[in-house]
XYZ file of N, CA and C in Angstrom:
174
model
N 43.854 80.910 141.082
C 44.833 81.910 141.043
C 44.764 83.381 140.646
N 43.827 83.424 139.411
C 43.253 84.754 138.692
C 42.446 85.316 139.903
N 41.754 84.780 140.246
C 40.733 85.179 142.063
C 41.563 85.881 142.875
N 42.473 85.064 143.185
C 43.666 85.640 144.061
C 44.364 86.587 143.857
N 44.968 86.918 142.768
C 45.472 88.257 142.140
C 44.415 89.201 142.356
N 43.586 89.246 141.894
C 42.617 90.455 141.770
C 42.135 90.702 143.396
N 41.945 89.864 144.559
C 41.582 89.979 145.612
C 42.977 90.724 146.323
N 44.129 90.355 145.742
C 45.314 90.516 146.469
C 46.301 91.309 145.393
N 45.983 92.491 145.160
C 46.862 93.161 144.168
C 48.606 93.121 144.159
N 48.869 92.934 145.599
C 50.094 93.098 145.622
C 50.786 91.842 145.253
N 49.987 90.791 144.946
C 50.506 89.255 144.313
C 50.959 89.526 143.200
N 49.850 90.296 141.876
C 50.508 90.613 140.890
C 51.545 91.894 141.034
N 51.975 92.681 141.471
C 53.116 93.477 141.756
C 54.290 92.644 141.812
N 54.134 91.668 143.099
C 55.695 90.815 143.213
C 55.661 89.935 142.079
N 54.346 89.321 141.404
C 54.707 88.291 139.882
C 55.342 89.404 139.067
N 55.007 90.579 138.722
C 55.678 91.334 137.826
C 56.999 91.689 138.171
N 57.202 91.985 139.267
C 58.701 92.045 139.868
C 59.768 90.671 139.608
N 58.924 89.659 139.985
C 59.755 88.495 139.805
C 60.056 88.241 138.329
N 59.150 88.415 137.309
C 59.299 88.315 136.261
C 60.601 89.153 135.269
N 60.384 90.483 135.901
C 61.481 91.557 135.620
C 62.941 91.075 136.013
N 62.857 90.882 137.126
C 64.229 90.138 137.812
C 64.569 88.692 137.189
N 63.994 87.904 136.558
C 64.187 86.696 136.237
C 64.772 86.826 134.688
N 64.025 88.328 133.523
C 64.486 88.607 132.138
C 65.832 89.446 132.639
N 66.201 89.496 134.228
C 67.517 90.712 134.044
C 68.688 89.376 134.265
N 68.254 88.637 134.974
C 69.130 87.495 135.464
C 69.495 86.590 134.090
N 68.347 86.421 133.133
C 68.819 85.495 132.067
C 69.543 86.641 130.799
N 69.450 87.872 130.777
C 69.977 88.576 130.425
C 71.515 88.732 130.546
N 71.878 88.732 131.941
C 73.061 88.703 132.878
C 73.717 87.498 132.005
N 73.305 86.315 132.165
C 73.551 84.913 131.750
C 73.936 84.652 130.302
N 73.108 85.467 129.649
C 73.866 85.304 128.010
C 74.484 86.082 127.880
N 75.068 87.453 128.779
C 76.073 88.426 128.222
C 77.236 87.902 128.596
N 77.071 86.958 129.942
C 78.510 86.223 130.507
C 78.798 85.217 129.378
N 77.852 84.509 128.786
C 78.234 83.439 127.676
C 78.964 84.053 126.502
N 78.121 85.167 125.956
C 78.964 85.738 124.879
C 80.351 86.122 125.284
N 80.496 86.819 126.438
C 81.967 87.643 126.860
C 82.987 86.289 127.045
N 82.494 85.076 127.833
C 83.154 84.003 127.859
C 83.810 83.414 126.323
N 82.613 83.207 125.452
C 83.076 82.616 123.972
C 83.865 83.534 123.470
N 83.649 84.827 123.702
C 84.361 86.038 122.931
C 86.295 85.721 123.439
N 86.274 85.553 124.911
C 87.375 85.290 125.365
C 88.241 83.914 124.668
N 87.521 83.041 124.974
C 88.006 81.700 124.348
C 88.521 81.892 123.111
N 87.757 82.595 122.194
C 88.075 83.045 120.504
C 89.238 83.910 120.632
N 89.535 84.988 121.254
C 90.799 85.521 121.537
C 91.838 84.982 122.092
N 91.799 83.972 123.198
C 92.980 83.061 123.497
C 93.152 82.417 122.267
N 92.571 81.471 121.777
C 92.877 80.423 120.489
C 93.846 81.223 119.466
N 93.011 82.783 119.147
C 93.879 83.730 117.944
C 95.017 83.728 118.203
N 95.245 84.415 119.631
C 96.861 84.718 120.101
C 97.401 83.767 120.732
N 96.885 82.588 120.246
C 97.999 81.005 121.001
C 98.555 81.396 122.313
N 97.395 81.718 123.058
C 97.653 82.241 124.704
C 97.051 80.951 125.547
N 96.564 79.732 124.800
C 96.048 78.964 125.528
C 96.965 78.035 126.352
N 97.927 77.806 126.100
C 99.016 77.300 126.573
C 99.393 77.794 127.789
N 99.854 79.395 127.827
C 100.044 79.695 128.932
C 98.954 80.272 129.885
N 97.626 80.362 129.478
C 96.506 80.507 130.598
C 95.775 79.450 130.906
N 95.439 79.605 132.055
C 94.122 78.312 132.622
C 93.248 79.124 132.630
N 92.227 78.327 131.866
C 90.737 79.076 131.534
C 89.918 77.737 132.202
N 89.192 77.770 132.995
C 88.330 76.928 133.510
C 86.849 76.962 133.105
N 85.995 75.878 132.205
C 85.230 76.199 131.724
C 84.031 75.912 132.796
N 83.160 76.813 133.108
C 82.163 76.571 134.478
C 80.923 75.925 133.693
N 80.068 75.395 134.806
C 78.853 74.142 134.200
C 77.782 74.756 134.684
């Protein structure tokens, strides 16, 4: 694979691009998880749970 990357520099660029995209997706998932957790805590603190339907994603 190393030789292939050396012979085709665009492969290395694509790999770097893929790594950046993967990191962005991971960060987005972490943010969503944090916001979801905060929302659940706020619902429990304000006793809104009996009035709201909150579906937990898998």
